C-alpha cells in the first residue's frame, strides 16, 4: 500500500486488485487524519514521494524502481496473482509463497 490506487475506478482494476478494495479504502481512511487534505502526502502515500525524500527513507523492500535509483532498495519480490493481503488468504495458492517470502525478508533484514 504505497499509493492511492485503491481510490481509482474499480472498472479499470483486475479481479485481484478489486479483491479487497473496500477494506483497503477503509484502512486508508483510518490511517489518515483527513484523507482529503492528505491525498497527496508522501508520508501517507510513499509512491508520491520525490526522489529527494526517498533518499531519506530507511532501507526497504518496496517502491522498487524509485528506491533502487535512490540507493535504498534491499530486495524486490514479485508474486503474480496475490493480492496485497495475500498472506491472510490461505485459500489462495500463492499465499504460501507470499508467507515464505515475508519470512525470508524478516530473517535477512530484521533479525
PDB file of N, CA and C in Angstrom:
ATOM      1  N   UNK A   1       0.838  -1.175   0.000  1.00  0.00           N
ATOM      2  CA  UNK A   1       0.000   0.000   0.000  1.00  0.00           C
ATOM      3  C   UNK A   1       0.885   1.240   0.000  1.00  0.00           C
ATOM      4  N   UNK A   2       1.335   1.604  -1.179  1.00  0.00           N
ATOM      5  CA  UNK A   2       2.231   2.745  -1.252  1.00  0.00           C
ATOM      6  C   UNK A   2       1.641   3.915  -2.031  1.00  0.00           C
ATOM      7  N   UNK A   3       0.490   3.711  -2.641  1.00  0.00           N
ATOM      8  CA  UNK A   3      -0.135   4.810  -3.368  1.00  0.00           C
ATOM      9  C   UNK A   3      -1.644   4.774  -3.166  1.00  0.00           C
ATOM     10  N   UNK A   4      -2.334   5.667  -3.849  1.00  0.00           N
ATOM     11  CA  UNK A   4      -3.779   5.781  -3.670  1.00  0.00           C
ATOM     12  C   UNK A   4      -4.562   5.056  -4.771  1.00  0.00           C
ATOM     13  N   UNK A   5      -3.963   4.042  -5.364  1.00  0.00           N
ATOM     14  CA  UNK A   5      -4.589   3.307  -6.466  1.00  0.00           C
ATOM     15  C   UNK A   5      -5.960   2.759  -6.081  1.00  0.00           C
ATOM     16  N   UNK A   6      -6.133   2.353  -4.832  1.00  0.00           N
ATOM     17  CA  UNK A   6      -7.420   1.771  -4.424  1.00  0.00           C
ATOM     18  C   UNK A   6      -8.559   2.783  -4.471  1.00  0.00           C
ATOM     19  N   UNK A   7      -8.241   4.063  -4.609  1.00  0.00           N
ATOM     20  CA  UNK A   7      -9.281   5.081  -4.728  1.00  0.00           C
ATOM     21  C   UNK A   7      -9.609   5.402  -6.188  1.00  0.00           C
ATOM     22  N   UNK A   8      -8.954   4.709  -7.123  1.00  0.00           N
ATOM     23  CA  UNK A   8      -9.263   4.918  -8.533  1.00  0.00           C
ATOM     24  C   UNK A   8     -10.467   4.049  -8.918  1.00  0.00           C
ATOM     25  N   UNK A   9     -10.840   4.085 -10.172  1.00  0.00           N
ATOM     26  CA  UNK A   9     -12.036   3.393 -10.636  1.00  0.00           C
ATOM     27  C   UNK A   9     -11.876   1.872 -10.621  1.00  0.00           C
ATOM     28  N   UNK A  10     -12.764   1.140  -9.932  1.00  0.00           N
ATOM     29  CA  UNK A  10     -12.684  -0.321  -9.890  1.00  0.00           C
ATOM     30  C   UNK A  10     -12.832  -0.961 -11.272  1.00  0.00           C
ATOM     31  N   UNK A  11     -13.507  -0.272 -12.181  1.00  0.00           N
ATOM     32  CA  UNK A  11     -13.695  -0.820 -13.516  1.00  0.00           C
ATOM     33  C   UNK A  11     -12.366  -0.989 -14.249  1.00  0.00           C
ATOM     34  N   UNK A  12     -11.368  -0.240 -13.867  1.00  0.00           N
ATOM     35  CA  UNK A  12     -10.053  -0.308 -14.511  1.00  0.00           C
ATOM     36  C   UNK A  12      -9.128  -1.323 -13.838  1.00  0.00           C
ATOM     37  N   UNK A  13      -9.594  -1.951 -12.774  1.00  0.00           N
ATOM     38  CA  UNK A  13      -8.762  -2.868 -11.999  1.00  0.00           C
ATOM     39  C   UNK A  13      -8.983  -4.317 -12.416  1.00  0.00           C
ATOM     40  N   UNK A  14      -7.962  -5.138 -12.152  1.00  0.00           N
ATOM     41  CA  UNK A  14      -8.109  -6.581 -12.361  1.00  0.00           C
ATOM     42  C   UNK A  14      -8.950  -7.159 -11.233  1.00  0.00           C
ATOM     43  N   UNK A  15      -9.355  -8.401 -11.381  1.00  0.00           N
ATOM     44  CA  UNK A  15     -10.123  -9.080 -10.332  1.00  0.00           C
ATOM     45  C   UNK A  15      -9.324  -9.103  -9.031  1.00  0.00           C
ATOM     46  N   UNK A  16      -8.030  -9.403  -9.117  1.00  0.00           N
ATOM     47  CA  UNK A  16      -7.195  -9.443  -7.920  1.00  0.00           C
ATOM     48  C   UNK A  16      -7.099  -8.075  -7.249  1.00  0.00           C
ATOM     49  N   UNK A  17      -7.026  -7.025  -8.061  1.00  0.00           N
ATOM     50  CA  UNK A  17      -6.930  -5.677  -7.488  1.00  0.00           C
ATOM     51  C   UNK A  17      -8.224  -5.265  -6.807  1.00  0.00           C
ATOM     52  N   UNK A  18      -9.349  -5.781  -7.294  1.00  0.00           N
ATOM     53  CA  UNK A  18     -10.650  -5.469  -6.675  1.00  0.00           C
ATOM     54  C   UNK A  18     -10.956  -6.386  -5.499  1.00  0.00           C
ATOM     55  N   UNK A  19     -10.138  -7.391  -5.268  1.00  0.00           N
ATOM     56  CA  UNK A  19     -10.394  -8.455  -4.295  1.00  0.00           C
ATOM     57  C   UNK A  19     -10.855  -7.934  -2.930  1.00  0.00           C
ATOM     58  N   UNK A  20     -10.120  -7.024  -2.346  1.00  0.00           N
ATOM     59  CA  UNK A  20     -10.493  -6.472  -1.038  1.00  0.00           C
ATOM     60  C   UNK A  20     -10.434  -4.948  -1.066  1.00  0.00           C
ATOM     61  N   UNK A  21     -10.941  -4.404  -2.145  1.00  0.00           N
ATOM     62  CA  UNK A  21     -10.897  -2.968  -2.402  1.00  0.00           C
ATOM     63  C   UNK A  21     -11.531  -2.139  -1.285  1.00  0.00           C
ATOM     64  N   UNK A  22     -12.717  -2.503  -0.856  1.00  0.00           N
ATOM     65  CA  UNK A  22     -13.394  -1.721   0.186  1.00  0.00           C
ATOM     66  C   UNK A  22     -12.625  -1.752   1.499  1.00  0.00           C
ATOM     67  N   UNK A  23     -12.037  -2.903   1.828  1.00  0.00           N
ATOM     68  CA  UNK A  23     -11.239  -2.986   3.055  1.00  0.00           C
ATOM     69  C   UNK A  23     -10.022  -2.068   2.965  1.00  0.00           C
ATOM     70  N   UNK A  24      -9.390  -2.021   1.787  1.00  0.00           N
ATOM     71  CA  UNK A  24      -8.233  -1.142   1.610  1.00  0.00           C
ATOM     72  C   UNK A  24      -8.642   0.325   1.763  1.00  0.00           C
ATOM     73  N   UNK A  25      -9.762   0.690   1.164  1.00  0.00           N
ATOM     74  CA  UNK A  25     -10.229   2.073   1.275  1.00  0.00           C
ATOM     75  C   UNK A  25     -10.525   2.440   2.724  1.00  0.00           C
ATOM     76  N   UNK A  26     -11.173   1.542   3.456  1.00  0.00           N
ATOM     77  CA  UNK A  26     -11.481   1.810   4.861  1.00  0.00           C
ATOM     78  C   UNK A  26     -10.198   1.929   5.688  1.00  0.00           C
ATOM     79  N   UNK A  27      -9.219   1.069   5.395  1.00  0.00           N
ATOM     80  CA  UNK A  27      -7.957   1.111   6.120  1.00  0.00           C
ATOM     81  C   UNK A  27      -7.251   2.452   5.921  1.00  0.00           C
ATOM     82  N   UNK A  28      -7.185   2.920   4.671  1.00  0.00           N
ATOM     83  CA  UNK A  28      -6.553   4.215   4.414  1.00  0.00           C
ATOM     84  C   UNK A  28      -7.274   5.323   5.161  1.00  0.00           C
ATOM     85  N   UNK A  29      -8.594   5.265   5.194  1.00  0.00           N
ATOM     86  CA  UNK A  29      -9.348   6.320   5.882  1.00  0.00           C
ATOM     87  C   UNK A  29      -9.117   6.282   7.387  1.00  0.00           C
ATOM     88  N   UNK A  30      -8.814   5.111   7.930  1.00  0.00           N
ATOM     89  CA  UNK A  30      -8.474   5.006   9.350  1.00  0.00           C
ATOM     90  C   UNK A  30      -7.074   5.540   9.632  1.00  0.00           C
ATOM     91  N   UNK A  31      -6.160   5.321   8.692  1.00  0.00           N
ATOM     92  CA  UNK A  31      -4.776   5.759   8.866  1.00  0.00           C
ATOM     93  C   UNK A  31      -4.659   7.274   8.764  1.00  0.00           C
ATOM     94  N   UNK A  32      -5.353   7.847   7.796  1.00  0.00           N
ATOM     95  CA  UNK A  32      -5.252   9.293   7.548  1.00  0.00           C
ATOM     96  C   UNK A  32      -6.027  10.086   8.596  1.00  0.00           C
ATOM     97  N   UNK A  33      -5.468  11.206   8.982  1.00  0.00           N
ATOM     98  CA  UNK A  33      -6.204  12.111   9.867  1.00  0.00           C
ATOM     99  C   UNK A  33      -7.325  12.779   9.086  1.00  0.00           C
ATOM    100  N   UNK A  34      -7.028  13.149   7.841  1.00  0.00           N
ATOM    101  CA  UNK A  34      -8.005  13.784   6.956  1.00  0.00           C
ATOM    102  C   UNK A  34      -7.641  13.416   5.521  1.00  0.00           C
ATOM    103  N   UNK A  35      -8.309  12.406   4.975  1.00  0.00           N
ATOM    104  CA  UNK A  35      -7.963  11.875   3.660  1.00  0.00           C
ATOM    105  C   UNK A  35      -7.965  12.952   2.581  1.00  0.00           C
ATOM    106  N   UNK A  36      -8.895  13.870   2.633  1.00  0.00           N
ATOM    107  CA  UNK A  36      -8.984  14.900   1.595  1.00  0.00           C
ATOM    108  C   UNK A  36      -7.749  15.798   1.584  1.00  0.00           C
ATOM    109  N   UNK A  37      -7.294  16.230   2.757  1.00  0.00           N
ATOM    110  CA  UNK A  37      -6.124  17.119   2.796  1.00  0.00           C
ATOM    111  C   UNK A  37      -4.810  16.344   2.662  1.00  0.00           C
ATOM    112  N   UNK A  38      -4.829  15.036   2.905  1.00  0.00           N
ATOM    113  CA  UNK A  38      -3.600  14.237   2.850  1.00  0.00           C
ATOM    114  C   UNK A  38      -3.474  13.409   1.570  1.00  0.00           C
ATOM    115  N   UNK A  39      -4.360  13.602   0.611  1.00  0.00           N
ATOM    116  CA  UNK A  39      -4.366  12.740  -0.577  1.00  0.00           C
ATOM    117  C   UNK A  39      -3.074  12.802  -1.387  1.00  0.00           C
ATOM    118  N   UNK A  40      -2.287  13.850  -1.239  1.00  0.00           N
ATOM    119  CA  UNK A  40      -1.007  13.960  -1.939  1.00  0.00           C
ATOM    120  C   UNK A  40       0.185  13.891  -0.996  1.00  0.00           C
ATOM    121  N   UNK A  41      -0.041  13.516   0.256  1.00  0.00           N
ATOM    122  CA  UNK A  41       1.010  13.472   1.269  1.00  0.00           C
ATOM    123  C   UNK A  41       1.910  12.254   1.051  1.00  0.00           C
ATOM    124  N   UNK A  42       3.205  12.454   0.767  1.00  0.00           N
ATOM    125  CA  UNK A  42       4.101  11.319   0.535  1.00  0.00           C
ATOM    126  C   UNK A  42       4.375  10.485   1.788  1.00  0.00           C
ATOM    127  N   UNK A  43       4.076  11.024   2.958  1.00  0.00           N
ATOM    128  CA  UNK A  43       4.234  10.209   4.162  1.00  0.00           C
ATOM    129  C   UNK A  43       3.074   9.235   4.315  1.00  0.00           C
ATOM    130  N   UNK A  44       1.934   9.568   3.732  1.00  0.00           N
ATOM    131  CA  UNK A  44       0.798   8.653   3.720  1.00  0.00           C
ATOM    132  C   UNK A  44       0.876   7.728   2.504  1.00  0.00           C
ATOM    133  N   UNK A  45       1.239   8.288   1.360  1.00  0.00           N
ATOM    134  CA  UNK A  45       1.370   7.538   0.106  1.00  0.00           C
ATOM    135  C   UNK A  45       2.806   7.674  -0.398  1.00  0.00           C
ATOM    136  N   UNK A  46       3.725   6.827   0.051  1.00  0.00           N
ATOM    137  CA  UNK A  46       5.136   6.951  -0.330  1.00  0.00           C
ATOM    138  C   UNK A  46       5.377   6.927  -1.842  1.00  0.00           C
ATOM    139  N   UNK A  47       4.458   6.349  -2.599  1.00  0.00           N
ATOM    140  CA  UNK A  47       4.603   6.349  -4.054  1.00  0.00           C
ATOM    141  C   UNK A  47       4.581   7.747  -4.642  1.00  0.00           C
ATOM    142  N   UNK A  48       4.132   8.722  -3.890  1.00  0.00           N
ATOM    143  CA  UNK A  48       4.077  10.109  -4.344  1.00  0.00           C
ATOM    144  C   UNK A  48       5.288  10.919  -3.868  1.00  0.00           C
ATOM    145  N   UNK A  49       6.207  10.272  -3.194  1.00  0.00           N
ATOM    146  CA  UNK A  49       7.378  10.973  -2.654  1.00  0.00           C
ATOM    147  C   UNK A  49       8.331  11.386  -3.772  1.00  0.00           C
ATOM    148  N   UNK A  50       8.998  12.507  -3.563  1.00  0.00           N
ATOM    149  CA  UNK A  50      10.032  12.951  -4.503  1.00  0.00           C
ATOM    150  C   UNK A  50      11.250  12.043  -4.350  1.00  0.00           C
ATOM    151  N   UNK A  51      12.116  12.059  -5.354  1.00  0.00           N
ATOM    152  CA  UNK A  51      13.344  11.269  -5.264  1.00  0.00           C
ATOM    153  C   UNK A  51      14.198  11.723  -4.087  1.00  0.00           C
ATOM    154  N   UNK A  52      14.185  13.022  -3.816  1.00  0.00           N
ATOM    155  CA  UNK A  52      14.970  13.555  -2.697  1.00  0.00           C
ATOM    156  C   UNK A  52      14.460  13.021  -1.357  1.00  0.00           C
ATOM    157  N   UNK A  53      13.146  12.924  -1.214  1.00  0.00           N
ATOM    158  CA  UNK A  53      12.584  12.382   0.023  1.00  0.00           C
ATOM    159  C   UNK A  53      12.856  10.884   0.134  1.00  0.00           C
ATOM    160  N   UNK A  54      12.774  10.149  -0.986  1.00  0.00           N
ATOM    161  CA  UNK A  54      13.051   8.716  -0.956  1.00  0.00           C
ATOM    162  C   UNK A  54      14.477   8.419  -0.507  1.00  0.00           C
ATOM    163  N   UNK A  55      15.399   9.301  -0.840  1.00  0.00           N
ATOM    164  CA  UNK A  55      16.789   9.108  -0.423  1.00  0.00           C
ATOM    165  C   UNK A  55      16.935   9.147   1.095  1.00  0.00           C
ATOM    166  N   UNK A  56      15.957   9.703   1.782  1.00  0.00           N
ATOM    167  CA  UNK A  56      15.984   9.783   3.243  1.00  0.00           C
ATOM    168  C   UNK A  56      15.257   8.609   3.903  1.00  0.00           C
ATOM    169  N   UNK A  57      14.590   7.779   3.105  1.00  0.00           N
ATOM    170  CA  UNK A  57      13.859   6.630   3.641  1.00  0.00           C
ATOM    171  C   UNK A  57      14.833   5.607   4.212  1.00  0.00           C
ATOM    172  N   UNK A  58      14.400   4.821   5.181  1.00  0.00           N
ATOM    173  CA  UNK A  58      15.241   3.723   5.660  1.00  0.00           C
ATOM    174  C   UNK A  58      15.306   2.636   4.592  1.00  0.00           C
ATOM    175  N   UNK A  59      16.290   1.740   4.650  1.00  0.00           N
ATOM    176  CA  UNK A  59      16.331   0.633   3.698  1.00  0.00           C
ATOM    177  C   UNK A  59      15.002  -0.118   3.710  1.00  0.00           C
ATOM    178  N   UNK A  60      14.545  -0.521   2.551  1.00  0.00           N
ATOM    179  CA  UNK A  60      13.220  -1.140   2.446  1.00  0.00           C
ATOM    180  C   UNK A  60      13.159  -2.095   1.267  1.00  0.00           C
ATOM    181  N   UNK A  61      12.049  -2.827   1.141  1.00  0.00           N
ATOM    182  CA  UNK A  61      11.915  -3.778   0.043  1.00  0.00           C
ATOM    183  C   UNK A  61      10.700  -3.473  -0.831  1.00  0.00           C
ATOM    184  N   UNK A  62      10.235  -2.200  -0.853  1.00  0.00           N
ATOM    185  CA  UNK A  62       9.111  -1.801  -1.703  1.00  0.00           C
ATOM    186  C   UNK A  62       9.507  -0.600  -2.554  1.00  0.00           C
ATOM    187  N   UNK A  63       8.609  -0.122  -3.413  1.00  0.00           N
ATOM    188  CA  UNK A  63       8.876   1.018  -4.295  1.00  0.00           C
ATOM    189  C   UNK A  63      10.111   0.772  -5.156  1.00  0.00           C
ATOM    190  N   UNK A  64      10.190  -0.409  -5.730  1.00  0.00           N
ATOM    191  CA  UNK A  64      11.398  -0.925  -6.358  1.00  0.00           C
ATOM    192  C   UNK A  64      12.175   0.038  -7.243  1.00  0.00           C
ATOM    193  N   UNK A  65      11.615   0.486  -8.331  1.00  0.00           N
ATOM    194  CA  UNK A  65      12.397   1.284  -9.279  1.00  0.00           C
ATOM    195  C   UNK A  65      12.900   2.587  -8.683  1.00  0.00           C
ATOM    196  N   UNK A  66      12.026   3.309  -8.029  1.00  0.00           N
ATOM    197  CA  UNK A  66      12.436   4.599  -7.481  1.00  0.00           C
ATOM    198  C   UNK A  66      13.392   4.437  -6.312  1.00  0.00           C
ATOM    199  N   UNK A  67      13.146   3.440  -5.460  1.00  0.00           N
ATOM    200  CA  UNK A  67      14.064   3.223  -4.339  1.00  0.00           C
ATOM    201  C   UNK A  67      15.413   2.696  -4.819  1.00  0.00           C
ATOM    202  N   UNK A  68      15.420   1.915  -5.891  1.00  0.00           N
ATOM    203  CA  UNK A  68      16.689   1.446  -6.450  1.00  0.00           C
ATOM    204  C   UNK A  68      17.520   2.661  -6.901  1.00  0.00           C
ATOM    205  N   UNK A  69      16.887   3.599  -7.601  1.00  0.00           N
ATOM    206  CA  UNK A  69      17.585   4.811  -8.055  1.00  0.00           C
ATOM    207  C   UNK A  69      18.103   5.627  -6.864  1.00  0.00           C
ATOM    208  N   UNK A  70      17.338   5.611  -5.764  1.00  0.00           N
ATOM    209  CA  UNK A  70      17.744   6.360  -4.573  1.00  0.00           C
ATOM    210  C   UNK A  70      18.749   5.587  -3.723  1.00  0.00           C
ATOM    211  N   UNK A  71      19.090   4.361  -4.144  1.00  0.00           N
ATOM    212  CA  UNK A  71      20.066   3.563  -3.401  1.00  0.00           C
ATOM    213  C   UNK A  71      19.517   2.941  -2.131  1.00  0.00           C
ATOM    214  N   UNK A  72      18.183   2.767  -2.019  1.00  0.00           N
ATOM    215  CA  UNK A  72      17.585   2.252  -0.792  1.00  0.00           C
ATOM    216  C   UNK A  72      16.890   0.906  -0.953  1.00  0.00           C
ATOM    217  N   UNK A  73      16.882   0.312  -2.146  1.00  0.00           N
ATOM    218  CA  UNK A  73      16.197  -0.963  -2.361  1.00  0.00           C
ATOM    219  C   UNK A  73      17.039  -2.123  -1.853  1.00  0.00           C
ATOM    220  N   UNK A  74      16.492  -2.917  -0.973  1.00  0.00           N
ATOM    221  CA  UNK A  74      17.180  -4.106  -0.490  1.00  0.00           C
ATOM    222  C   UNK A  74      16.847  -5.310  -1.350  1.00  0.00           C
ATOM    223  N   UNK A  75      15.572  -5.497  -1.657  1.00  0.00           N
ATOM    224  CA  UNK A  75      15.151  -6.678  -2.410  1.00  0.00           C
ATOM    225  C   UNK A  75      13.773  -6.425  -3.004  1.00  0.00           C
ATOM    226  N   UNK A  76      13.506  -7.072  -4.132  1.00  0.00           N
ATOM    227  CA  UNK A  76      12.200  -6.992  -4.772  1.00  0.00           C
ATOM    228  C   UNK A  76      11.689  -8.404  -4.996  1.00  0.00           C
ATOM    229  N   UNK A  77      10.510  -8.679  -4.474  1.00  0.00           N
ATOM    230  CA  UNK A  77       9.886  -9.989  -4.637  1.00  0.00           C
ATOM    231  C   UNK A  77       8.528  -9.764  -5.292  1.00  0.00           C
ATOM    232  N   UNK A  78       8.318 -10.407  -6.434  1.00  0.00           N
ATOM    233  CA  UNK A  78       7.061 -10.280  -7.151  1.00  0.00           C
ATOM    234  C   UNK A  78       6.380 -11.641  -7.159  1.00  0.00           C
ATOM    235  N   UNK A  79       5.137 -11.668  -6.701  1.00  0.00           N
ATOM    236  CA  UNK A  79       4.358 -12.908  -6.670  1.00  0.00           C
ATOM    237  C   UNK A  79       3.072 -12.653  -7.444  1.00  0.00           C
ATOM    238  N   UNK A  80       3.047 -13.002  -8.733  1.00  0.00           N
ATOM    239  CA  UNK A  80       1.843 -12.766  -9.538  1.00  0.00           C
ATOM    240  C   UNK A  80       0.627 -13.488  -8.957  1.00  0.00           C
ATOM    241  N   UNK A  81      -0.507 -12.824  -9.042  1.00  0.00           N
ATOM    242  CA  UNK A  81      -1.756 -13.448  -8.625  1.00  0.00           C
ATOM    243  C   UNK A  81      -2.072 -13.354  -7.153  1.00  0.00           C
ATOM    244  N   UNK A  82      -1.293 -12.596  -6.399  1.00  0.00           N
ATOM    245  CA  UNK A  82      -1.556 -12.497  -4.962  1.00  0.00           C
ATOM    246  C   UNK A  82      -1.981 -11.061  -4.637  1.00  0.00           C
ATOM    247  N   UNK A  83      -3.089 -10.890  -3.909  1.00  0.00           N
ATOM    248  CA  UNK A  83      -3.473  -9.534  -3.519  1.00  0.00           C
ATOM    249  C   UNK A  83      -2.555  -9.029  -2.412  1.00  0.00           C
ATOM    250  N   UNK A  84      -2.652  -7.760  -2.110  1.00  0.00           N
ATOM    251  CA  UNK A  84      -1.784  -7.144  -1.099  1.00  0.00           C
ATOM    252  C   UNK A  84      -1.828  -7.909   0.224  1.00  0.00           C
ATOM    253  N   UNK A  85      -2.983  -8.368   0.610  1.00  0.00           N
ATOM    254  CA  UNK A  85      -3.130  -9.087   1.880  1.00  0.00           C
ATOM    255  C   UNK A  85      -3.099 -10.597   1.667  1.00  0.00           C
ATOM    256  N   UNK A  86      -2.333 -11.036   0.688  1.00  0.00           N
ATOM    257  CA  UNK A  86      -2.314 -12.444   0.305  1.00  0.00           C
ATOM    258  C   UNK A  86      -1.982 -13.419   1.409  1.00  0.00           C
ATOM    259  N   UNK A  87      -1.098 -13.033   2.304  1.00  0.00           N
ATOM    260  CA  UNK A  87      -0.723 -13.921   3.402  1.00  0.00           C
ATOM    261  C   UNK A  87      -1.922 -14.259   4.287  1.00  0.00           C
ATOM    262  N   UNK A  88      -2.893 -13.364   4.330  1.00  0.00           N
ATOM    263  CA  UNK A  88      -4.077 -13.578   5.160  1.00  0.00           C
ATOM    264  C   UNK A  88      -5.108 -14.497   4.507  1.00  0.00           C
ATOM    265  N   UNK A  89      -4.935 -14.767   3.225  1.00  0.00           N
ATOM    266  CA  UNK A  89      -5.904 -15.575   2.479  1.00  0.00           C
ATOM    267  C   UNK A  89      -5.297 -16.932   2.161  1.00  0.00           C
ATOM    268  N   UNK A  90      -5.287 -17.816   3.139  1.00  0.00           N
ATOM    269  CA  UNK A  90      -4.618 -19.103   2.977  1.00  0.00           C
ATOM    270  C   UNK A  90      -5.266 -19.986   1.920  1.00  0.00           C
ATOM    271  N   UNK A  91      -6.468 -19.617   1.456  1.00  0.00           N
ATOM    272  CA  UNK A  91      -7.116 -20.384   0.407  1.00  0.00           C
ATOM    273  C   UNK A  91      -6.534 -20.088  -0.972  1.00  0.00           C
ATOM    274  N   UNK A  92      -5.747 -19.022  -1.110  1.00  0.00           N
ATOM    275  CA  UNK A  92      -5.114 -18.702  -2.382  1.00  0.00           C
ATOM    276  C   UNK A  92      -3.824 -19.492  -2.535  1.00  0.00           C
ATOM    277  N   UNK A  93      -3.596 -20.033  -3.720  1.00  0.00           N
ATOM    278  CA  UNK A  93      -2.414 -20.861  -3.964  1.00  0.00           C
ATOM    279  C   UNK A  93      -1.107 -20.125  -3.667  1.00  0.00           C
ATOM    280  N   UNK A  94      -1.083 -18.855  -3.998  1.00  0.00           N
ATOM    281  CA  UNK A  94       0.162 -18.099  -3.853  1.00  0.00           C
ATOM    282  C   UNK A  94       0.420 -17.628  -2.419  1.00  0.00           C
ATOM    283  N   UNK A  95      -0.520 -17.845  -1.505  1.00  0.00           N
ATOM    284  CA  UNK A  95      -0.331 -17.317  -0.148  1.00  0.00           C
ATOM    285  C   UNK A  95       0.847 -17.973   0.576  1.00  0.00           C
ATOM    286  N   UNK A  96       1.096 -19.260   0.337  1.00  0.00           N
ATOM    287  CA  UNK A  96       2.233 -19.920   0.984  1.00  0.00           C
ATOM    288  C   UNK A  96       3.543 -19.320   0.478  1.00  0.00           C
ATOM    289  N   UNK A  97       3.618 -19.049  -0.824  1.00  0.00           N
ATOM    290  CA  UNK A  97       4.805 -18.423  -1.390  1.00  0.00           C
ATOM    291  C   UNK A  97       4.987 -17.018  -0.805  1.00  0.00           C
ATOM    292  N   UNK A  98       3.892 -16.304  -0.644  1.00  0.00           N
ATOM    293  CA  UNK A  98       3.931 -14.961  -0.065  1.00  0.00           C
ATOM    294  C   UNK A  98       4.436 -15.012   1.367  1.00  0.00           C
ATOM    295  N   UNK A  99       3.931 -15.943   2.144  1.00  0.00           N
ATOM    296  CA  UNK A  99       4.348 -16.083   3.536  1.00  0.00           C
ATOM    297  C   UNK A  99       5.834 -16.439   3.627  1.00  0.00           C
ATOM    298  N   UNK A 100       6.286 -17.339   2.774  1.00  0.00           N
ATOM    299  CA  UNK A 100       7.705 -17.715   2.784  1.00  0.00           C
ATOM    300  C   UNK A 100       8.600 -16.538   2.410  1.00  0.00           C
ATOM    301  N   UNK A 101       8.173 -15.727   1.441  1.00  0.00           N
ATOM    302  CA  UNK A 101       8.951 -14.549   1.050  1.00  0.00           C
ATOM    303  C   UNK A 101       9.008 -13.551   2.198  1.00  0.00           C
ATOM    304  N   UNK A 102       7.895 -13.379   2.900  1.00  0.00           N
ATOM    305  CA  UNK A 102       7.852 -12.471   4.043  1.00  0.00           C
ATOM    306  C   UNK A 102       8.802 -12.941   5.145  1.00  0.00           C
ATOM    307  N   UNK A 103       8.776 -14.238   5.439  1.00  0.00           N
ATOM    308  CA  UNK A 103       9.675 -14.793   6.457  1.00  0.00           C
ATOM    309  C   UNK A 103      11.133 -14.588   6.073  1.00  0.00           C
ATOM    310  N   UNK A 104      11.442 -14.808   4.799  1.00  0.00           N
ATOM    311  CA  UNK A 104      12.811 -14.619   4.321  1.00  0.00           C
ATOM    312  C   UNK A 104      13.250 -13.171   4.494  1.00  0.00           C
ATOM    313  N   UNK A 105      12.389 -12.224   4.139  1.00  0.00           N
ATOM    314  CA  UNK A 105      12.728 -10.803   4.282  1.00  0.00           C
ATOM    315  C   UNK A 105      12.991 -10.444   5.739  1.00  0.00           C
ATOM    316  N   UNK A 106      12.158 -10.934   6.639  1.00  0.00           N
ATOM    317  CA  UNK A 106      12.338 -10.662   8.064  1.00  0.00           C
ATOM    318  C   UNK A 106      13.672 -11.242   8.541  1.00  0.00           C
ATOM    319  N   UNK A 107      13.935 -12.489   8.183  1.00  0.00           N
ATOM    320  CA  UNK A 107      15.174 -13.134   8.620  1.00  0.00           C
ATOM    321  C   UNK A 107      16.430 -12.482   8.038  1.00  0.00           C
ATOM    322  N   UNK A 108      16.357 -12.063   6.781  1.00  0.00           N
ATOM    323  CA  UNK A 108      17.530 -11.466   6.125  1.00  0.00           C
ATOM    324  C   UNK A 108      17.811 -10.048   6.591  1.00  0.00           C
ATOM    325  N   UNK A 109      16.762  -9.248   6.826  1.00  0.00           N
ATOM    326  CA  UNK A 109      16.983  -7.826   7.032  1.00  0.00           C
ATOM    327  C   UNK A 109      16.643  -7.314   8.429  1.00  0.00           C
ATOM    328  N   UNK A 110      15.896  -8.080   9.213  1.00  0.00           N
ATOM    329  CA  UNK A 110      15.494  -7.567  10.529  1.00  0.00           C
ATOM    330  C   UNK A 110      16.025  -8.376  11.705  1.00  0.00           C
ATOM    331  N   UNK A 111      16.421  -9.608  11.472  1.00  0.00           N
ATOM    332  CA  UNK A 111      16.896 -10.435  12.592  1.00  0.00           C
ATOM    333  C   UNK A 111      18.397 -10.610  12.511  1.00  0.00           C
TER     334      UNK A 111
END
